[in-house]
Coordinates of C-alpha atoms in Angstrom, one line a residue:
M185 CA -8.1 -4.7 33.7
S186 CA -10.3 -3.5 36.5
G187 CA -8.7 -2.8 39.9
S188 CA -10.4 -5.7 41.6
L189 CA -9.5 -8.2 38.9
R190 CA -5.9 -7.0 38.9
V191 CA -5.7 -7.5 42.7
F192 CA -7.2 -11.0 42.2
V193 CA -4.8 -12.0 39.4
L194 CA -1.6 -10.8 41.0
F195 CA -2.3 -12.4 44.4
T196 CA -3.4 -15.6 42.7
L197 CA -0.1 -15.8 40.7
A198 CA 1.8 -15.3 44.0
Y199 CA -0.2 -17.9 45.8
F200 CA 0.6 -20.4 42.9
L201 CA 4.2 -20.0 43.9
S202 CA 3.5 -20.5 47.6
Y203 CA 1.6 -23.7 46.9
F204 CA 4.4 -24.9 44.5
F205 CA 7.2 -24.4 47.1
R206 CA 5.3 -25.9 50.0
S207 CA 4.4 -29.0 48.0
A208 CA 7.7 -29.6 46.2
N209 CA 9.4 -31.9 48.7
A210 CA 6.7 -34.6 48.3
V211 CA 8.1 -35.2 44.8
I212 CA 11.8 -34.6 45.4
A213 CA 11.9 -36.5 48.7
P214 CA 13.8 -39.5 47.2
D215 CA 16.5 -37.2 45.8
L216 CA 16.9 -35.4 49.1
T217 CA 16.9 -38.6 51.0
R218 CA 19.5 -40.2 48.8
E219 CA 21.7 -37.2 48.4
M220 CA 21.6 -36.0 52.0
G221 CA 21.1 -39.4 53.8
L222 CA 17.9 -38.3 55.5
D223 CA 15.7 -40.6 57.6
A224 CA 11.9 -40.1 57.9
A225 CA 12.0 -38.0 61.0
T226 CA 14.7 -35.6 59.6
L227 CA 12.9 -35.3 56.3
G228 CA 9.6 -34.5 58.1
L229 CA 11.3 -32.0 60.3
M230 CA 13.2 -30.3 57.5
T231 CA 10.1 -30.1 55.3
S232 CA 7.8 -28.9 58.1
L233 CA 10.1 -26.0 59.0
F234 CA 8.4 -24.1 56.1
Y235 CA 5.2 -24.2 58.2
L236 CA 6.9 -23.4 61.5
A237 CA 8.3 -20.2 60.0
F238 CA 5.0 -19.5 58.3
A239 CA 3.2 -19.9 61.6
A240 CA 5.6 -17.7 63.5
V241 CA 5.0 -14.8 61.2
Q242 CA 1.2 -14.9 61.4
L243 CA 0.4 -12.8 64.5
P244 CA 2.7 -9.9 63.7
L245 CA 1.7 -10.2 60.1
G246 CA -2.0 -9.6 61.0
G247 CA -1.2 -6.3 62.7
A248 CA 1.1 -5.2 59.9
L249 CA -1.6 -6.0 57.3
D250 CA -4.2 -4.0 59.2
R251 CA -1.9 -1.1 59.6
W252 CA 0.1 -0.9 56.3
G253 CA -1.8 -3.0 53.9
P254 CA -0.9 -6.0 51.7
R255 CA 0.7 -3.8 49.0
W256 CA 3.8 -3.2 51.1
V257 CA 3.8 -6.1 53.5
T258 CA 3.4 -9.1 51.1
P259 CA 6.2 -8.1 48.6
G260 CA 8.6 -7.4 51.5
L261 CA 8.2 -10.9 52.8
M262 CA 8.4 -12.4 49.4
L263 CA 12.0 -11.1 49.0
V264 CA 12.9 -13.3 52.0
G265 CA 11.2 -16.2 50.2
A266 CA 13.4 -15.6 47.1
A267 CA 16.5 -15.8 49.2
G268 CA 15.2 -19.0 50.8
S269 CA 14.8 -20.6 47.4
W270 CA 18.4 -19.8 46.5
V271 CA 19.7 -21.0 49.9
F272 CA 17.8 -24.3 49.4
A273 CA 19.2 -24.7 45.9
A274 CA 22.8 -24.2 47.1
A275 CA 22.5 -26.3 50.3
H276 CA 24.9 -29.3 50.7
T277 CA 24.0 -30.0 54.3
V278 CA 20.8 -30.6 56.3
T279 CA 21.3 -27.3 58.0
G280 CA 21.4 -25.5 54.7
L281 CA 18.2 -27.2 53.6
M282 CA 16.5 -26.3 56.9
L283 CA 17.6 -22.7 56.6
G284 CA 16.2 -22.5 53.0
R285 CA 12.9 -24.0 54.1
L286 CA 12.6 -21.5 57.0
L287 CA 13.2 -18.5 54.7
L288 CA 10.7 -19.9 52.2
G289 CA 8.1 -20.2 55.0
V290 CA 8.7 -16.6 56.1
G291 CA 8.6 -15.4 52.5
M292 CA 5.3 -17.1 51.6
A293 CA 3.6 -16.2 54.9
G294 CA 2.1 -13.0 53.7
I295 CA 0.6 -14.0 50.4
L296 CA -2.7 -15.7 51.3
M297 CA -3.4 -13.4 54.3
G298 CA -2.4 -10.4 52.3
A299 CA -4.9 -11.4 49.6
Y300 CA -7.7 -11.9 52.1
K301 CA -7.0 -8.4 53.6
A302 CA -7.1 -6.9 50.1
F303 CA -10.2 -8.8 49.2
S304 CA -12.0 -7.6 52.3
R305 CA -11.7 -4.1 50.7
W306 CA -12.1 -4.9 47.0
F307 CA -15.0 -7.4 47.2
P308 CA -18.3 -7.4 49.2
A309 CA -18.7 -9.7 52.2
G310 CA -21.4 -11.8 50.5
R311 CA -18.9 -12.8 47.8
F312 CA -15.9 -13.3 50.1
A313 CA -16.0 -17.1 50.4
T314 CA -16.5 -17.4 46.7
V315 CA -13.6 -15.2 45.7
A316 CA -11.3 -16.6 48.5
G317 CA -12.1 -20.1 47.1
W318 CA -11.2 -19.0 43.6
L319 CA -7.9 -17.5 44.7
V320 CA -6.9 -20.7 46.5
G321 CA -8.3 -22.9 43.7
F322 CA -6.4 -21.2 40.9
G323 CA -3.4 -20.7 43.1
S324 CA -3.4 -24.4 44.1
A325 CA -2.4 -25.2 40.5
G326 CA 1.0 -24.7 42.0
A327 CA 0.5 -28.1 43.7
L328 CA -0.4 -29.5 40.3
A329 CA 2.9 -28.1 39.0
S330 CA 4.7 -29.7 41.9
G331 CA 3.4 -33.1 40.8
T332 CA 4.3 -34.6 37.4
P333 CA 5.7 -31.4 35.9
L334 CA 8.2 -31.0 38.8
A335 CA 9.1 -34.7 38.7
W336 CA 9.9 -34.2 35.0
L337 CA 11.8 -31.0 35.6
A338 CA 13.8 -32.5 38.4
E339 CA 14.8 -35.4 36.2
Q340 CA 15.8 -33.1 33.3
L341 CA 17.5 -30.2 35.2
G342 CA 17.9 -31.4 38.7
W343 CA 16.1 -30.1 41.8
R344 CA 18.7 -27.5 42.5
S345 CA 18.2 -25.7 39.2
V346 CA 14.4 -25.7 39.8
F347 CA 14.9 -23.9 43.1
F348 CA 17.5 -21.5 41.7
W349 CA 15.3 -20.2 38.9
G350 CA 12.3 -20.4 41.2
G351 CA 13.9 -17.7 43.4
W352 CA 13.9 -15.3 40.4
V353 CA 10.2 -16.0 39.7
I354 CA 9.3 -15.2 43.4
L355 CA 11.2 -11.9 43.0
A356 CA 9.3 -11.0 39.8
S357 CA 5.9 -11.8 41.5
A358 CA 6.8 -9.5 44.5
L359 CA 7.5 -6.6 42.2
A360 CA 4.3 -7.1 40.3
I361 CA 2.3 -6.8 43.5
L362 CA 4.2 -3.8 44.7
L363 CA 3.7 -2.0 41.4
G364 CA 0.2 -3.2 40.5
V365 CA -1.9 -3.4 43.7
R366 CA -3.6 -0.8 45.8
N367 CA -4.6 -1.5 49.4
T368 CA -8.1 -0.1 48.8
P369 CA -10.3 1.0 45.8
E370 CA -10.1 4.7 44.8
G371 CA -11.9 6.9 47.4
D372 CA -11.6 4.3 50.1
R373 CA -8.9 4.2 52.7
L374 CA -7.2 1.6 54.8
E375 CA -8.4 1.7 58.4
P376 CA -5.2 1.8 60.5
G377 CA -4.8 -1.3 62.8
T378 CA -5.0 0.7 66.0
R379 CA -8.2 -0.8 67.4
T380 CA -7.4 -1.3 71.1
G381 CA -7.5 -4.9 72.2
G382 CA -8.1 -6.1 68.7
L383 CA -6.1 -9.3 68.9
R384 CA -7.4 -9.9 72.5
E385 CA -10.9 -9.6 71.1
V386 CA -10.2 -12.3 68.6
L387 CA -8.5 -14.7 71.0
S388 CA -11.2 -14.3 73.6
S389 CA -13.9 -15.7 71.3
P390 CA -15.1 -19.3 71.8
V391 CA -16.0 -19.5 68.1
F392 CA -12.3 -18.6 67.3
W393 CA -11.1 -21.5 69.3
S394 CA -13.5 -23.9 67.6
M395 CA -12.1 -22.8 64.3
A396 CA -8.5 -23.0 65.6
G397 CA -8.9 -26.6 66.5
M398 CA -10.3 -27.5 63.1
N399 CA -7.4 -25.7 61.4
L400 CA -4.8 -27.4 63.7
F401 CA -5.8 -31.0 63.2
V402 CA -7.9 -31.1 60.0
V403 CA -6.1 -28.5 57.8
G404 CA -2.8 -29.5 59.3
A405 CA -3.4 -33.1 58.4
F406 CA -4.4 -32.2 54.8
L407 CA -1.4 -30.1 54.1
G408 CA 0.9 -32.5 56.0
I409 CA -0.2 -35.3 53.7
Q410 CA -0.4 -33.3 50.5
T411 CA 2.9 -31.6 50.8
L412 CA 5.0 -34.5 52.0
W413 CA 3.7 -37.8 53.3
A414 CA 1.5 -38.8 50.4
G415 CA 4.7 -39.1 48.3
P416 CA 6.6 -41.5 50.6
Y417 CA 3.4 -43.4 51.2
L418 CA 3.0 -44.1 47.5
Y419 CA 6.7 -44.8 46.9
Q420 CA 7.1 -47.2 49.9
V421 CA 3.7 -48.8 50.5
H422 CA 2.6 -49.1 46.8
G423 CA 6.1 -49.3 45.3
M424 CA 5.4 -46.7 42.6
D425 CA 8.0 -44.9 40.4
P426 CA 8.4 -41.1 40.4
I427 CA 6.1 -40.4 37.4
A428 CA 3.3 -42.7 38.8
V429 CA 3.6 -40.9 42.2
G430 CA 3.6 -37.5 40.4
N431 CA 0.4 -38.6 38.6
L432 CA -1.4 -39.5 41.8
L433 CA -0.2 -36.4 43.6
L434 CA -1.7 -34.6 40.6
S435 CA -5.0 -36.3 41.3
L436 CA -4.8 -35.1 44.9
S437 CA -4.0 -31.6 43.9
F438 CA -6.7 -31.6 41.2
G439 CA -9.3 -32.6 43.8
A440 CA -8.2 -29.6 45.9
L441 CA -8.4 -27.4 42.9
V442 CA -12.0 -28.4 42.1
G443 CA -12.8 -28.1 45.8
F444 CA -11.4 -24.6 46.1
L445 CA -13.2 -23.4 43.0
S446 CA -16.6 -24.8 44.2
T447 CA -16.8 -25.0 48.0
G448 CA -16.7 -21.2 48.5
W449 CA -19.6 -20.8 46.1
I450 CA -21.5 -23.5 47.9
A451 CA -20.7 -21.9 51.3
D452 CA -22.0 -18.5 50.2
R453 CA -25.3 -20.2 49.3
V454 CA -26.0 -22.9 51.9
G455 CA -24.1 -21.4 54.8
V456 CA -20.5 -21.4 55.9
P457 CA -20.7 -23.5 59.1
P458 CA -22.7 -26.4 57.5
T459 CA -20.1 -26.5 54.6
I460 CA -17.3 -26.7 57.1
L461 CA -18.9 -29.6 59.0
A462 CA -19.6 -31.5 55.8
L463 CA -16.1 -31.1 54.3
G464 CA -14.5 -31.9 57.7
A465 CA -16.5 -35.1 58.2
G466 CA -15.6 -36.2 54.6
F467 CA -11.9 -35.5 55.1
V468 CA -11.6 -37.3 58.4
S469 CA -13.4 -40.4 57.0
L470 CA -11.1 -40.5 53.9
V471 CA -7.9 -40.2 56.0
G472 CA -9.3 -43.2 58.0
V473 CA -9.7 -45.1 54.7
L474 CA -6.2 -44.2 53.7
A475 CA -4.9 -45.5 57.0
W476 CA -6.8 -48.8 57.2
G477 CA -8.3 -49.6 53.9
A478 CA -6.2 -48.5 50.9
G479 CA -3.3 -50.9 51.0
G480 CA -4.7 -53.2 48.3
L481 CA -6.1 -50.5 46.0
G482 CA -5.0 -50.1 42.4
A483 CA -3.8 -46.9 40.8
W484 CA -7.2 -45.8 39.6
A485 CA -8.9 -46.4 42.9
L486 CA -6.1 -44.6 44.7
G487 CA -6.5 -41.7 42.3
G488 CA -10.2 -41.4 43.1
L489 CA -9.5 -41.6 46.9
L490 CA -6.8 -38.9 46.7
F491 CA -9.1 -36.7 44.5
A492 CA -11.8 -36.9 47.2
L493 CA -9.2 -36.3 49.9
G494 CA -8.1 -33.2 48.1
Y495 CA -11.6 -31.9 47.6
T496 CA -12.6 -32.3 51.3
G497 CA -9.3 -30.9 52.4
T498 CA -10.3 -27.5 51.1
V499 CA -12.2 -26.9 54.3
G500 CA -9.4 -24.5 55.4
V501 CA -10.4 -21.8 53.0
I502 CA -14.0 -21.9 54.3
L503 CA -12.7 -21.6 57.9
L504 CA -10.8 -18.4 56.9
A505 CA -13.9 -17.0 55.2
Y506 CA -15.8 -17.8 58.4
A507 CA -13.3 -15.7 60.4
R508 CA -13.9 -12.8 57.9
L509 CA -17.7 -13.0 58.6
V510 CA -17.5 -13.4 62.4
F511 CA -15.2 -10.5 63.2
P512 CA -15.4 -6.8 62.3
I513 CA -13.7 -5.7 59.0
E514 CA -11.0 -3.7 60.7
L515 CA -9.9 -6.9 62.4
T516 CA -9.8 -9.0 59.2
G517 CA -6.0 -9.2 59.2
R518 CA -5.7 -10.2 62.8
A519 CA -8.7 -12.6 62.7
T520 CA -7.6 -14.5 59.6
T521 CA -3.9 -14.7 60.5
A522 CA -4.8 -15.9 64.0
V523 CA -6.9 -18.7 62.6
N524 CA -4.3 -19.4 59.9
L525 CA -1.6 -19.7 62.6
F526 CA -3.2 -22.9 63.8
G527 CA -3.5 -24.4 60.3
I528 CA 0.1 -23.7 59.4
G529 CA 1.3 -24.5 62.9
G530 CA -0.8 -27.7 62.7
T531 CA 0.9 -28.6 59.5
F532 CA 4.3 -28.3 61.2
L533 CA 3.2 -30.4 64.1
V534 CA 1.3 -33.0 62.1
Q535 CA 3.9 -33.3 59.4
W536 CA 6.7 -33.7 61.9
G537 CA 4.6 -35.9 64.1
M538 CA 3.8 -38.3 61.2
G539 CA 7.5 -38.6 60.6
A540 CA 8.1 -39.4 64.3
V541 CA 5.4 -42.1 64.2
I542 CA 6.7 -43.6 61.0
Q543 CA 10.2 -43.5 62.4
R544 CA 9.2 -45.9 65.2
F545 CA 8.8 -48.7 62.8
P546 CA 12.0 -50.5 61.5
R547 CA 12.7 -50.2 57.8
V548 CA 12.3 -53.3 55.6
G549 CA 14.5 -53.3 52.5
G550 CA 15.1 -49.5 52.9
A551 CA 11.4 -48.7 53.1
Y552 CA 9.0 -48.3 56.1
P553 CA 6.2 -50.9 56.3
P554 CA 2.5 -50.2 55.6
E555 CA 1.8 -50.4 59.3
A556 CA 4.0 -47.3 59.9
F557 CA 1.9 -45.2 57.5
A558 CA -1.3 -46.7 58.9
A559 CA -0.3 -45.6 62.4
A560 CA 0.5 -42.1 61.2
F561 CA -2.6 -41.5 59.1
G562 CA -4.8 -43.2 61.7
T563 CA -3.6 -40.9 64.5
A564 CA -4.3 -37.9 62.2
A565 CA -7.9 -39.2 61.5
V566 CA -8.7 -39.6 65.2
L567 CA -7.4 -36.1 66.1
G568 CA -9.3 -34.7 63.2
A569 CA -12.5 -36.3 64.4
L570 CA -12.1 -34.8 67.9
A571 CA -11.5 -31.3 66.4
L572 CA -14.6 -31.7 64.2
A573 CA -16.7 -32.5 67.3
A574 CA -15.3 -29.5 69.1
F575 CA -16.2 -27.2 66.1
A576 CA -19.8 -28.6 66.1
W577 CA -20.0 -27.8 69.9
G578 CA -18.5 -24.3 69.4
R579 CA -21.3 -23.3 67.0
R580 CA -23.5 -22.8 70.0
F581 CA -21.6 -19.5 70.7
E582 CA -21.9 -18.2 67.1
T583 CA -24.9 -16.0 67.7
K584 CA -23.0 -14.1 70.4
E585 CA -20.4 -12.9 67.8
G586 CA -20.7 -9.6 65.9
R587 CA -21.4 -10.0 62.2

């Protein structure tokens, strides 16, 4: 296996695990709610702590990746993730669940950004969006595994056993990266992350802030829906059983898989900013349909809607590729992690915020009414539309950036 292929495969396997663990609560939400007595706000907060921890790590992570490289940084963080999986499996209080989610967030924080740092050395810039899309596409099969397969495993073994054994799988993946990945190809060397004012250079860019807003409200909404609120919505608004919910979440995740595998290739050919605008507009429109026009849809129509939602939600990977193209290569770690901070932080805020909106509506027969989810999804659609408009405006500064 060539060095570049080995780098791609090992980071993709690790990202599979990241996607699995971030998405798992959407399927096991009824078990957690029943066993721990969680309400919507607490469930949203506990689940979103993964993203809070993930976001908190991003800025120091960027400097560490630029200085020491992904071979050392990513596996070190994954050890924390393994511990988090074991803590979550053993938890019998809400506090224990929260601690487990926090540790999982820290542990998974270095996988995607570590992969992007490695790819900036192992692959040419003109192929970066394509390869980055393939990584997230194949890795997002972890979300497929957290749909129907996880629903089946949780029924057969219990959700605690899934997380217990999952910790050992995280540990094995970390060791594989440590032993099988080089920071750079033979003859190349990692530029130390000592560029003066590097992070300040990133944060002073108007183009950066236009990307940050998109990541905050569009990518945050996508991950907030995919990894939690799509599940309760299907359970409570459409009255579906766990396997039916798992199947529809599978459709959502499959749409994302197809999007990740194809949108990077499209962006490398038609342009990165136009691809971002097209995907962002499609996603915001579909969230609006989910909020105000999906209540009477049958399973097949819902499956098609969720597939399209998943496809357009892949805009995040193109935004990160844009950060790679706009900023100098020695700032790749800091630029991509700074942009990603807003996507992951946005997921924390949007996921928690949706729970707070839903919580404002009284339960009817133990379930929240359709109006609660319409209010939550509608708010996300409006905020996403504003962020999309800001990104379109921010493109006027693009020519001032160094390529």
